[in-house]
Coordinates of C-alpha atoms in Angstrom, one line a residue:
Chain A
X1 CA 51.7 -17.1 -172.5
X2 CA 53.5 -19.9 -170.1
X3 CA 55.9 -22.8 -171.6
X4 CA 56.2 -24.1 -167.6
X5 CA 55.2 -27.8 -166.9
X6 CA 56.9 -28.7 -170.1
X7 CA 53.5 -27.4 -171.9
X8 CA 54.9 -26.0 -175.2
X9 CA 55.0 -22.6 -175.8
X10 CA 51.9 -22.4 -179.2
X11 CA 50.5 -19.9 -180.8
X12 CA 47.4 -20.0 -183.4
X13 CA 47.3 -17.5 -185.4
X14 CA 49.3 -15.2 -183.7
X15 CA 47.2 -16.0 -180.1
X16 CA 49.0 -18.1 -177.2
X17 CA 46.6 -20.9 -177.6
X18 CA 47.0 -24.9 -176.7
X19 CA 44.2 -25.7 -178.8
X20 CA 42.6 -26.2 -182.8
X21 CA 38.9 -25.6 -183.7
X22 CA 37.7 -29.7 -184.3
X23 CA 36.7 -28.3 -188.1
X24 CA 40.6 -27.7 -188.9
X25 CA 41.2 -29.6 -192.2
X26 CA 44.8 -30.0 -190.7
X27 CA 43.0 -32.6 -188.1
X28 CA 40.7 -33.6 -190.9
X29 CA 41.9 -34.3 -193.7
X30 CA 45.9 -33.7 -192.7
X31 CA 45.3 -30.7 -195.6
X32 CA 48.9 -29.0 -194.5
X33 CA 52.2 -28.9 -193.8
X34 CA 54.7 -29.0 -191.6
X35 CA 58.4 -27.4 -190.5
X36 CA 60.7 -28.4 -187.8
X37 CA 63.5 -26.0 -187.2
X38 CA 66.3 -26.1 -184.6
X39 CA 67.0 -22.8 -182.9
X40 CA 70.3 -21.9 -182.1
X41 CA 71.4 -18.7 -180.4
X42 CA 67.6 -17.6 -180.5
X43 CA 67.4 -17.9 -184.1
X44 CA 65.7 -20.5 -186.0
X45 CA 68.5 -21.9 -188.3
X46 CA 68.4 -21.6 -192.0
X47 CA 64.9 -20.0 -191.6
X48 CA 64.9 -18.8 -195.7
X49 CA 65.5 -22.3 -196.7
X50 CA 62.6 -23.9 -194.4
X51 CA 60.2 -20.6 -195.5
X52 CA 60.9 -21.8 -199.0
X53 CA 60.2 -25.3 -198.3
X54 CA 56.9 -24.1 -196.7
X55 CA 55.8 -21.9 -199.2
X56 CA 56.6 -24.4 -202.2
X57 CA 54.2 -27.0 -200.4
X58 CA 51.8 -24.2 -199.8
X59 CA 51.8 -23.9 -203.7
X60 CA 52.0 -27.5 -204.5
X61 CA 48.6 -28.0 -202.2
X62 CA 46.9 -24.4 -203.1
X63 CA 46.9 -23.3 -199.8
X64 CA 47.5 -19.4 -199.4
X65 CA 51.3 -19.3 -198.0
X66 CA 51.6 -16.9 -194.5
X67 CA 52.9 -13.6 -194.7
X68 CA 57.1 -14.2 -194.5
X69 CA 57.3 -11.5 -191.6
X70 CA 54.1 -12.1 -190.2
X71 CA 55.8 -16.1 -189.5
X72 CA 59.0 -14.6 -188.8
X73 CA 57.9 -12.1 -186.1
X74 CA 55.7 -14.9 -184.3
X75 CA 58.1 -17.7 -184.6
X76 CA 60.3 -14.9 -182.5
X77 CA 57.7 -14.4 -180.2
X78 CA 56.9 -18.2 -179.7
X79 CA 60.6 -18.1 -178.7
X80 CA 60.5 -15.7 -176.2
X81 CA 64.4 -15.6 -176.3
X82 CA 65.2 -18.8 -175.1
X83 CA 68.3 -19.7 -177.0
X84 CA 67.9 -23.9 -177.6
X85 CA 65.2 -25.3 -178.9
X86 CA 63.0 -27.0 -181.8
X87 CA 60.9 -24.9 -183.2
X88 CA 57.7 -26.6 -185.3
X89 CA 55.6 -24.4 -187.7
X90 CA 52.3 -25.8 -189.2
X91 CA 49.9 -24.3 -191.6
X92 CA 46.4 -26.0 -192.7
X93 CA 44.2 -25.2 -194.8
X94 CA 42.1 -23.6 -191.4
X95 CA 38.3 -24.9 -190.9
X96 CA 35.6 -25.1 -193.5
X97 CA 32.5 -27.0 -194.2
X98 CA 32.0 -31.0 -194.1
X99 CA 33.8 -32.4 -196.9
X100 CA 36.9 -33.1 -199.2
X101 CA 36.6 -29.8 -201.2
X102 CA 38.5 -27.0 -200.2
X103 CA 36.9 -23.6 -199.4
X104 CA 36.8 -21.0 -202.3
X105 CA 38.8 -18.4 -199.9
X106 CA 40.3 -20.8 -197.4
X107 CA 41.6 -18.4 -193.9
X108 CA 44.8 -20.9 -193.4
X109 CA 45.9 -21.8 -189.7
X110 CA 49.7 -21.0 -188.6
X111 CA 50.3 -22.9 -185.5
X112 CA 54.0 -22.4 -184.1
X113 CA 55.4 -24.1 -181.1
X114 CA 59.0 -24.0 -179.1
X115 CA 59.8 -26.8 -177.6
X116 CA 63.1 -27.7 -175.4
X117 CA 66.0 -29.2 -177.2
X118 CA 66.3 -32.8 -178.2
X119 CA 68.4 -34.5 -176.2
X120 CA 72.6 -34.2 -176.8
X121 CA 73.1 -36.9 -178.9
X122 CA 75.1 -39.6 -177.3
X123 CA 79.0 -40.0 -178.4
X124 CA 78.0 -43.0 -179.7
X125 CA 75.6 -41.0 -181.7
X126 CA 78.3 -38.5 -183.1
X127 CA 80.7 -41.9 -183.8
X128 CA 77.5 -43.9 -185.9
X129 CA 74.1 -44.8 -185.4
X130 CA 72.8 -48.3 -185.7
X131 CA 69.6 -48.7 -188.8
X132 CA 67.5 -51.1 -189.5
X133 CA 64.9 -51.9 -192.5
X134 CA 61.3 -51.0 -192.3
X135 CA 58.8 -53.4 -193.0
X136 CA 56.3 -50.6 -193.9
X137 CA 56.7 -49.4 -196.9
X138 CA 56.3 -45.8 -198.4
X139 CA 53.6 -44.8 -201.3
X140 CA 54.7 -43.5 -204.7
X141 CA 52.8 -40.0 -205.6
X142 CA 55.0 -37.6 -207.5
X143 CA 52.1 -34.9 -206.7
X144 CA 52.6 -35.0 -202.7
X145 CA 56.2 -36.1 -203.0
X146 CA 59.4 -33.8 -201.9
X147 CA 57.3 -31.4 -199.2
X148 CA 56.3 -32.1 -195.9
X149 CA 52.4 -32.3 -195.8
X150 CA 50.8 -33.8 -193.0
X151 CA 49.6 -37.3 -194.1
X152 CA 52.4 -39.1 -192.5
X153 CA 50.6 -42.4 -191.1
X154 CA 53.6 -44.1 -193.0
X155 CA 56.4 -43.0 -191.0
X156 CA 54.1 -43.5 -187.8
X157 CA 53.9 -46.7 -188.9
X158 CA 57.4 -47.7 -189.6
X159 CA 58.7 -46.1 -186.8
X160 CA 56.2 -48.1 -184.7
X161 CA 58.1 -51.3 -185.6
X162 CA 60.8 -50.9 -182.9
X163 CA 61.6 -49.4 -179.9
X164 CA 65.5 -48.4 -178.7
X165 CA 67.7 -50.8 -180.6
X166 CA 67.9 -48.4 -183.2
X167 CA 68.4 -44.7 -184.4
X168 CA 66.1 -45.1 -187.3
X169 CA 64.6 -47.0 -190.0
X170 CA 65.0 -46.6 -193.2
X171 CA 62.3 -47.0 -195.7
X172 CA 61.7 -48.7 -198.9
X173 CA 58.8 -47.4 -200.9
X174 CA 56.4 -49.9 -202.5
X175 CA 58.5 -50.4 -205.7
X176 CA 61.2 -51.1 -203.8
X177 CA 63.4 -48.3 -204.1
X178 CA 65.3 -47.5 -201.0
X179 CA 63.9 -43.3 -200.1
X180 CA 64.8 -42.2 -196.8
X181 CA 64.8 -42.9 -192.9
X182 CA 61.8 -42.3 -191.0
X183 CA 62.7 -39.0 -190.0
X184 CA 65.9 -38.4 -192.1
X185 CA 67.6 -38.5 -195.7
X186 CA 69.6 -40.9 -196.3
X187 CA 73.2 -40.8 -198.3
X188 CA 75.6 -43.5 -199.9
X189 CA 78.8 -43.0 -200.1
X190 CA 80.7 -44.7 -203.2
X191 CA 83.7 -44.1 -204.9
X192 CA 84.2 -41.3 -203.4
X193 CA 81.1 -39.8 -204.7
X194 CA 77.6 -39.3 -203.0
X195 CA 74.5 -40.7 -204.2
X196 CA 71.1 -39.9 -202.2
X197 CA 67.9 -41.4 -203.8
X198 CA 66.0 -39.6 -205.9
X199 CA 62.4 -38.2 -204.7
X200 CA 60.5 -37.8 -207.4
X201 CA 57.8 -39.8 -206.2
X202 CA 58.1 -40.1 -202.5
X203 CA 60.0 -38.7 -200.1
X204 CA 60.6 -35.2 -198.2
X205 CA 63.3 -33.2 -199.7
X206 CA 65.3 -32.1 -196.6
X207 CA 67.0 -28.9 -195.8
X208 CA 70.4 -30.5 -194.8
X209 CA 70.0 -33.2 -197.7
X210 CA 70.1 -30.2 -200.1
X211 CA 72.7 -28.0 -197.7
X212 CA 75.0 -31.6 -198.0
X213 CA 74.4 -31.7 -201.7
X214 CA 75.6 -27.8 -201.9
X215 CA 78.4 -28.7 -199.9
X216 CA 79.7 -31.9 -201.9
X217 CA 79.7 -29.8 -204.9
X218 CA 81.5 -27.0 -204.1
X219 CA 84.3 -29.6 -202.5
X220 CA 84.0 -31.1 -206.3
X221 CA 82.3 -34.7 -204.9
X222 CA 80.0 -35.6 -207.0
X223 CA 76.6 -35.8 -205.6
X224 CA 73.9 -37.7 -207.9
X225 CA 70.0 -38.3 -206.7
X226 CA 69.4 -41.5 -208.3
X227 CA 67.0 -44.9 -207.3
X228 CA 68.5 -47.3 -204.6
X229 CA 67.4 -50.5 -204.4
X230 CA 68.7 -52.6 -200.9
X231 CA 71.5 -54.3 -202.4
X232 CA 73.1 -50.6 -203.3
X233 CA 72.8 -50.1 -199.5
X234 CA 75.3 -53.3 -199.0
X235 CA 77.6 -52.5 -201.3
X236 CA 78.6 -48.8 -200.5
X237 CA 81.7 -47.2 -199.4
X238 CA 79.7 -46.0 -196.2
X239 CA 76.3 -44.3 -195.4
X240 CA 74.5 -41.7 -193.5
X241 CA 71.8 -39.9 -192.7
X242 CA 70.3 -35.9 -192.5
X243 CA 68.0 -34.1 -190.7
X244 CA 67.8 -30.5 -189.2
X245 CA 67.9 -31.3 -185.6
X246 CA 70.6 -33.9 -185.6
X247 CA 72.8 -32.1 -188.8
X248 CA 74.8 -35.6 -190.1
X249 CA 74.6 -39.1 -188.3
X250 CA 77.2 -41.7 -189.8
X251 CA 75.6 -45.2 -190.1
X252 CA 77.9 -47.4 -188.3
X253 CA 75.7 -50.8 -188.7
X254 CA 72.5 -51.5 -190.7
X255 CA 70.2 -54.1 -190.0
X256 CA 73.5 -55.5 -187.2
X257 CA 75.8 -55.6 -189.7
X258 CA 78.8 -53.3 -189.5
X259 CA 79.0 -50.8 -192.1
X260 CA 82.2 -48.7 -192.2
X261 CA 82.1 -44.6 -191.8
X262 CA 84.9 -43.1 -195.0
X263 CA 86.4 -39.9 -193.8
X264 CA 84.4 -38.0 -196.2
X265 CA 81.5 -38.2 -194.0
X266 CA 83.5 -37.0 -190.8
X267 CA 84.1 -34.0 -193.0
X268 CA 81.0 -33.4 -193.9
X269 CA 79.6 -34.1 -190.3
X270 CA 82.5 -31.5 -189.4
X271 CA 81.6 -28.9 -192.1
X272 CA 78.1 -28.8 -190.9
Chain B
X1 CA 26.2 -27.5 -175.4
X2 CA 24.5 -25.7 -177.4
X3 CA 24.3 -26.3 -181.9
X4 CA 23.1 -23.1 -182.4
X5 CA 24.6 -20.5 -184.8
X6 CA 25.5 -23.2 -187.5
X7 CA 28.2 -24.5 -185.0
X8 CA 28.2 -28.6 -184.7
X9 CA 27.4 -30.1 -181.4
X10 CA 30.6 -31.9 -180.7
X11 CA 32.2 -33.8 -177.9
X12 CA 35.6 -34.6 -177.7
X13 CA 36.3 -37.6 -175.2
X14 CA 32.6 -37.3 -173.8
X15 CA 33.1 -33.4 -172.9
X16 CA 31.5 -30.7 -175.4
X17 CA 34.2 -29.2 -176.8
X18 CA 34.7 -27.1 -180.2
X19 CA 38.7 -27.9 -179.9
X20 CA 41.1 -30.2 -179.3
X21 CA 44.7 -29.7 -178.6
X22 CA 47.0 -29.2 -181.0
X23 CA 49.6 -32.0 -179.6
X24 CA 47.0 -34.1 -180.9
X25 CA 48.3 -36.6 -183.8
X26 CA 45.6 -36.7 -185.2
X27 CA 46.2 -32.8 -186.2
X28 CA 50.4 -33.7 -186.2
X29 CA 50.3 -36.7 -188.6
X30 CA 46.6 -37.4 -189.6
X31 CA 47.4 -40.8 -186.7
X32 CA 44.1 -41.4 -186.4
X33 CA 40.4 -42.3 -188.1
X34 CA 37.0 -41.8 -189.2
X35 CA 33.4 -42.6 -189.8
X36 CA 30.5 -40.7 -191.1
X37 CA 27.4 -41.7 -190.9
X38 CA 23.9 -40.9 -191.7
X39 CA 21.3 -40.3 -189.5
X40 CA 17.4 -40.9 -189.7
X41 CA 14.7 -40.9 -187.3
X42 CA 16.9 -40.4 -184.7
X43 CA 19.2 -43.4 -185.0
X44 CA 22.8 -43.4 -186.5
X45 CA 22.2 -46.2 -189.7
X46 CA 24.2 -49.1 -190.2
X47 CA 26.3 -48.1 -186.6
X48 CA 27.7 -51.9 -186.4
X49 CA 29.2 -52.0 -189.7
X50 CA 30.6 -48.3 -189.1
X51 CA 32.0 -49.8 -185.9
X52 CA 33.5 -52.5 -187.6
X53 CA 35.5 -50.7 -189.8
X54 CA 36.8 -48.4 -187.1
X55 CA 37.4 -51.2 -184.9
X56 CA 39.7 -52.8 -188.2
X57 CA 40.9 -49.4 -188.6
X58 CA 42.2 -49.3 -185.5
X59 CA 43.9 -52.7 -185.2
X60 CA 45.4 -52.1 -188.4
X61 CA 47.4 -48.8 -187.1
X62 CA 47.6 -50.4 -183.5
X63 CA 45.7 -47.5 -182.1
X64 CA 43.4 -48.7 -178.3
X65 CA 39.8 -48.9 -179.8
X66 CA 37.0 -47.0 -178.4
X67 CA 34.8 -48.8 -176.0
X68 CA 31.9 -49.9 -178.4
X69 CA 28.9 -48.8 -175.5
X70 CA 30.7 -45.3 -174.8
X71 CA 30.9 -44.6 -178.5
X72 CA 26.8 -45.8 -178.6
X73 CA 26.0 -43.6 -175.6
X74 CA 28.1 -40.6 -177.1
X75 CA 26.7 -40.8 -180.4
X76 CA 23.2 -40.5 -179.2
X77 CA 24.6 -37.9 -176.5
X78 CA 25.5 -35.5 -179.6
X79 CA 22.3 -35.8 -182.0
X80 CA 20.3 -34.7 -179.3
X81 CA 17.5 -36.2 -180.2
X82 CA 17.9 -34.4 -184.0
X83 CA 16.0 -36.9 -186.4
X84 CA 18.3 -36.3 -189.3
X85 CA 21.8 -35.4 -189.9
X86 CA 25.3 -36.5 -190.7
X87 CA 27.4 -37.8 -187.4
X88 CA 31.2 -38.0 -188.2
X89 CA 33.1 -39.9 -185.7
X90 CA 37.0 -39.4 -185.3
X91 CA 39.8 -41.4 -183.4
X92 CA 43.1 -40.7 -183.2
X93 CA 45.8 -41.8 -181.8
X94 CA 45.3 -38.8 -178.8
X95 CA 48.5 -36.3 -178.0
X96 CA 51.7 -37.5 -176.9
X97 CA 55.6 -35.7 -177.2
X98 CA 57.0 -34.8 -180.6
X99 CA 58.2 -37.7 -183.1
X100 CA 56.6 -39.7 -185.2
X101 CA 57.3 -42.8 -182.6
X102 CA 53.6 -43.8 -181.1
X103 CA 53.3 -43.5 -177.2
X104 CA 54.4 -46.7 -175.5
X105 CA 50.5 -46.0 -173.6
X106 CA 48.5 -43.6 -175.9
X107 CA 45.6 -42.0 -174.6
X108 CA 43.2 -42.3 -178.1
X109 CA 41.2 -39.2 -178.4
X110 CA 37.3 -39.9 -179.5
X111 CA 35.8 -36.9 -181.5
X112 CA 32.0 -37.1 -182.5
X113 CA 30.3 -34.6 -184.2
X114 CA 27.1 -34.0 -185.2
X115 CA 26.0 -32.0 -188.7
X116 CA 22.8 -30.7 -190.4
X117 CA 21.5 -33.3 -193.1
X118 CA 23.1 -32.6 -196.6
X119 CA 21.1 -30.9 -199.4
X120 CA 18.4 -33.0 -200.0
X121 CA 19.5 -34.5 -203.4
X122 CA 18.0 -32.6 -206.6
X123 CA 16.0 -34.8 -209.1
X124 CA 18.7 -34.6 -211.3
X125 CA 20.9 -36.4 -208.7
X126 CA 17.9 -39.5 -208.3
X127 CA 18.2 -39.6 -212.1
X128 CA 21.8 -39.5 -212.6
X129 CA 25.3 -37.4 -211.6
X130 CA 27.4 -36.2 -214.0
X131 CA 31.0 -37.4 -213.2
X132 CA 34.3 -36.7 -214.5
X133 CA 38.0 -38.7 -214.1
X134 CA 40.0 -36.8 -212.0
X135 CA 44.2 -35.9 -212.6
X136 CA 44.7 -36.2 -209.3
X137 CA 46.0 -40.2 -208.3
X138 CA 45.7 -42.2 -205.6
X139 CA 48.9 -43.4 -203.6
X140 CA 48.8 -47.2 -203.9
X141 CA 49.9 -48.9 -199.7
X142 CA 48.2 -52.3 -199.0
X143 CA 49.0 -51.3 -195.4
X144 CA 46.7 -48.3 -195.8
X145 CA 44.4 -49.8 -198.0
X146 CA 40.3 -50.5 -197.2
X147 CA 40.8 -48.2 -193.9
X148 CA 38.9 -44.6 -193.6
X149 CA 42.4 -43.2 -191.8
X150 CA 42.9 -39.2 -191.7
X151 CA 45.1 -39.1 -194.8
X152 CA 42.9 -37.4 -197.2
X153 CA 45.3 -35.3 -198.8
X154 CA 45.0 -36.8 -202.3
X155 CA 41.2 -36.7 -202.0
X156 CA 40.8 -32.7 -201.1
X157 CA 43.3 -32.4 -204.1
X158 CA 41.5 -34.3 -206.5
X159 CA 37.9 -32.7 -205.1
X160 CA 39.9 -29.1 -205.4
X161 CA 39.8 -29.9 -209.7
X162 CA 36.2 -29.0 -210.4
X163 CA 33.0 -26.6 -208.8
X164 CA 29.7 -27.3 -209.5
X165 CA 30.0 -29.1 -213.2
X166 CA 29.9 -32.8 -212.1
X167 CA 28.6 -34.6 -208.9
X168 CA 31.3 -36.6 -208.5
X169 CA 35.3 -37.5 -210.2
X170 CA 36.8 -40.8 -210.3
X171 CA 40.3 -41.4 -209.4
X172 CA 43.0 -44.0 -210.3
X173 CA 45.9 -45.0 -208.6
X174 CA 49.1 -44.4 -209.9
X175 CA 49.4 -47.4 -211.8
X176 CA 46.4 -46.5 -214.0
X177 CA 43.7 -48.4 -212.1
X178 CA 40.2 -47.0 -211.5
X179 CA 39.8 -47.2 -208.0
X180 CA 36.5 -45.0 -206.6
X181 CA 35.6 -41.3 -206.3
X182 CA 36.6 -39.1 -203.7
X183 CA 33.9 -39.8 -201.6
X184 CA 31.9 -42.5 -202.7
X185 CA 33.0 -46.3 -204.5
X186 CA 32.5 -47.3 -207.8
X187 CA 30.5 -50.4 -209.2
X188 CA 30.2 -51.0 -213.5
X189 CA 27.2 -53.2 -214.8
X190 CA 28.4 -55.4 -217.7
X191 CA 26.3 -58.2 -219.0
X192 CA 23.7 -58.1 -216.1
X193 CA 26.4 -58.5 -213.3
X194 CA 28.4 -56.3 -211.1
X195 CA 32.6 -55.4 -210.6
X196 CA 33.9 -53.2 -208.5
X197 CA 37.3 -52.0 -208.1
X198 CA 39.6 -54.4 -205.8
X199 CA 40.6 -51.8 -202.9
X200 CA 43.8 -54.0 -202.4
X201 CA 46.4 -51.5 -202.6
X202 CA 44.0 -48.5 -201.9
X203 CA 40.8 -46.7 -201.9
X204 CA 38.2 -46.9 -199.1
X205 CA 35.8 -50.2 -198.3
X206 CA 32.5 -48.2 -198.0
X207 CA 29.8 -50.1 -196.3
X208 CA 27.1 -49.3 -198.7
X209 CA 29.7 -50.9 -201.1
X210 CA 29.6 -53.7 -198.9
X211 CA 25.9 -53.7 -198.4
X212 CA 25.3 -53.7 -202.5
X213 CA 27.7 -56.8 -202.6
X214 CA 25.4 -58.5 -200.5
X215 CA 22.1 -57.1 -201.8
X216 CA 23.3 -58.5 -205.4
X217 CA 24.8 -61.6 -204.4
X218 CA 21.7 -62.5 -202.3
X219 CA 19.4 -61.5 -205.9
X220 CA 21.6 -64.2 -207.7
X221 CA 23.5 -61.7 -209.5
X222 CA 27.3 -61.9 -209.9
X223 CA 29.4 -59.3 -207.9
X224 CA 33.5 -59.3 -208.4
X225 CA 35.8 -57.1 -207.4
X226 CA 38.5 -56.7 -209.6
X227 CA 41.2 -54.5 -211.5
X228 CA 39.2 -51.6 -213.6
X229 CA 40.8 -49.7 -216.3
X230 CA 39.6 -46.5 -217.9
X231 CA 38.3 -48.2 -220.9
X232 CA 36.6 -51.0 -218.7
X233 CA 34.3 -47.3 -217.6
X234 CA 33.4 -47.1 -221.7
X235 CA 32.5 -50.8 -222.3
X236 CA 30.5 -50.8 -219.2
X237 CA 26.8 -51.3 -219.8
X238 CA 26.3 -48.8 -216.4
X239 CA 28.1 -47.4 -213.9
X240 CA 27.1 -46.1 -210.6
X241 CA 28.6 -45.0 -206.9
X242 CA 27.6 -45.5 -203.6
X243 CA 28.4 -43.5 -200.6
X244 CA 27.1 -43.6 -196.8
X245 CA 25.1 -40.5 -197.4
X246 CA 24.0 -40.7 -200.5
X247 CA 23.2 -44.0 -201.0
X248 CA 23.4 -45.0 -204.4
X249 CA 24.1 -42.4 -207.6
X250 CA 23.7 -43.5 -210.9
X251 CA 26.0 -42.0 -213.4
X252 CA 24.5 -40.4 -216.2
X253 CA 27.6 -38.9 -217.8
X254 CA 31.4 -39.6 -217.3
X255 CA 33.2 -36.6 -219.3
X256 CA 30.5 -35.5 -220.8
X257 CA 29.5 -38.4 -222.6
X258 CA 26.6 -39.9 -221.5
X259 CA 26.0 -43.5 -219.5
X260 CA 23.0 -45.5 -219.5
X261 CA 21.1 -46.5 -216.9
X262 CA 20.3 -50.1 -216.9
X263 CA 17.2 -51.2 -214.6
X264 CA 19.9 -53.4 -212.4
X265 CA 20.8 -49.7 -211.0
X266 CA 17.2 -48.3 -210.6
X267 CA 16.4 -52.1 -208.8
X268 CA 19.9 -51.8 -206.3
X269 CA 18.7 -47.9 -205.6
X270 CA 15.4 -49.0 -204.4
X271 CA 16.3 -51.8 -202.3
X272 CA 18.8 -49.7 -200.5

């Protein structure tokens, strides 16, 4: 098993592979999902939290979850001690005959990669990232919504509207609630209190949303998930935005218009 | 390359292959397309209106479309002279580095495969399916909408509902509009003339849709598309569905109850 030439280190199933059978319902059909974990100190961070997520999608979609040591011990090995990295896990449904309907005993796919670290975020990064609007707008299905399955033409789309002027997009769904960025949650600050929208019917529930969330609270903030519409955007306190690989990014402009960053989120950026 | 041992023949970007990789985003995001198509005495049926649609497919997601002769010379390349079968084409958007952000130059990646002709259909199918309304809803996204794109997870869910009971289950979107079945579109008879769901804000524009349009509208008989409800499916004086493979299905039961078959239906399923 080689990660040189900046080929990712993969393996399927347990076997160094760079390759899917064509009959994987994950290429198919997208019938999976996904996890994207930043390792730190050789360990994939907040692994329990990102199993759950997997396993509760695995539920959601009636796919067969992977044995927890089983992943554990490979994502490890996938690894191969290097200390920085991203580490992605996918699981399908695995191959089966033409057509929409799952097999009666599906044999699932794991597919874990390593690849190197994103790049160090800038210092301007750290101080506030610049967001724009999407166009493209995201579709309302409370069955697929909060876990990370792999129909995500959507945010391919949106984040094909731009190229380097911005950090990220964030998206409105087609009712016009405000959800998330493209590749990121999304928080308003106001009054001193959090709000993040609500996904109930679209949107990925991430890992540092929730770990943000945990944290508010036990500071006593008060931390609703409620529907934002754009105008709730303009009139907060301050914004910003979560993901696992970048922790907390302030939002320092939106659509070019300065946005101000309230000391609670450099707290919170600190805390994480 | 050899089809033998219930494997598909299958090239991938003109080279007999049973795998792609798995940086493919096709696999990563479902970035990417598809066609199936029928095949009889040798010849893939209907290839330019299959071609059309992927060739709108892929200006819609801004993915490089195939070159229309290559595709031609692979398809035949693949049925190997085989008189019958199914040929499933797939584009995506090809591999490229992790993120959701499309390569600035992507490198589409052309799958074709070719299957074994389905069952032949029972005499209960020529007569009628039995059909049931799925729970299952479908995402509405005009941006989505009318392409065959590699987001089928709400399709394998709604498929994953029932065995062997019906043929077929109809889905609506989440606003409570019948839109088509998982695998095949939708057309009511009421006083003599046609409707079929509008596919506006989602659902699939199959081309034997398309060809019963025409076939009606050139016999003089009125053909809308339009919003259907559920009870729009009881008033109906027919309903049937039309899919690539199967041609035309009258519905004999939806639920249980049963549907008549006005001659309209029997009169369509001959001409096609």
């Amino acid at each position: 098993m080689a990660g040189q030439g900046g080929c990712p280190v993969i393996l399927v199933n347990g076997q160094p592979s760079q390759s899917l059978p064509v009959a994987d319902r994950g290429l198919q059909y997208g019938d999976g999902l996904f996890e994207t974990l930043r390792v730190e100190a050789g360990e994939p961070l907040h692994w329990s939290r990102h199993l759950s997520r997997l396993q509760t999608g695995c539920e959601r979609l009636g796919i067969p979850p992977p044995d927890a040591a089983v992943l554990h011990h490979e994502a490890l090995t996938v690894l191969q001690g290097q200390p920085r990295g991203v580490l992605k896990i996918m699981v399908t449904r695995g191959s089966g005959p033409r057509g929409y309907r799952p097999p009666a005993a599906p044999a699932p796919t794991r597919i874990l990669a390593w690849n190197a670290p994103a790049a160090a975020p800038s210092l301007t990064v750290s101080e506030g990232v610049d967001v724009r609007l999407c166009r493209m707008r995201l579709s309302r299905n409370p069955a697929l919504a909060g876990i990370k399955h792999l129909n995500r033409l959507e945010q391919v789309m949106a984040r094909s509207e731009w190229s380097d002027a911005f950090q990220e997009g964030l998206m409105l769904d087609t009712s016009g609630q405000v959800v998330e960025g493209t590749m990121s949650n999304l928080f308003l600050v106001r009054d001193d209190a959090l709000v993040t929208p609500d996904l109930s019917h679209c949107g990925v529930a991430g890992i540092t949303r929730a770990r943000v969330m945990e944290r508010a609270r036990a500071w006593g903030v008060s931390c609703q998930e409620d529907s934002v519409r754009v105008e709730d955007l303009w009139r907060a306190d301050g914004l910003f935005l979560t993901n696992t690989l970048i922790g907390l990014w302030p939002v320092r402009s939106l659509e070019g218009h300065p946005v101000s960053v309230p000391p609670l989120v450099a707290r919170l950026q600190q805390a994480l």
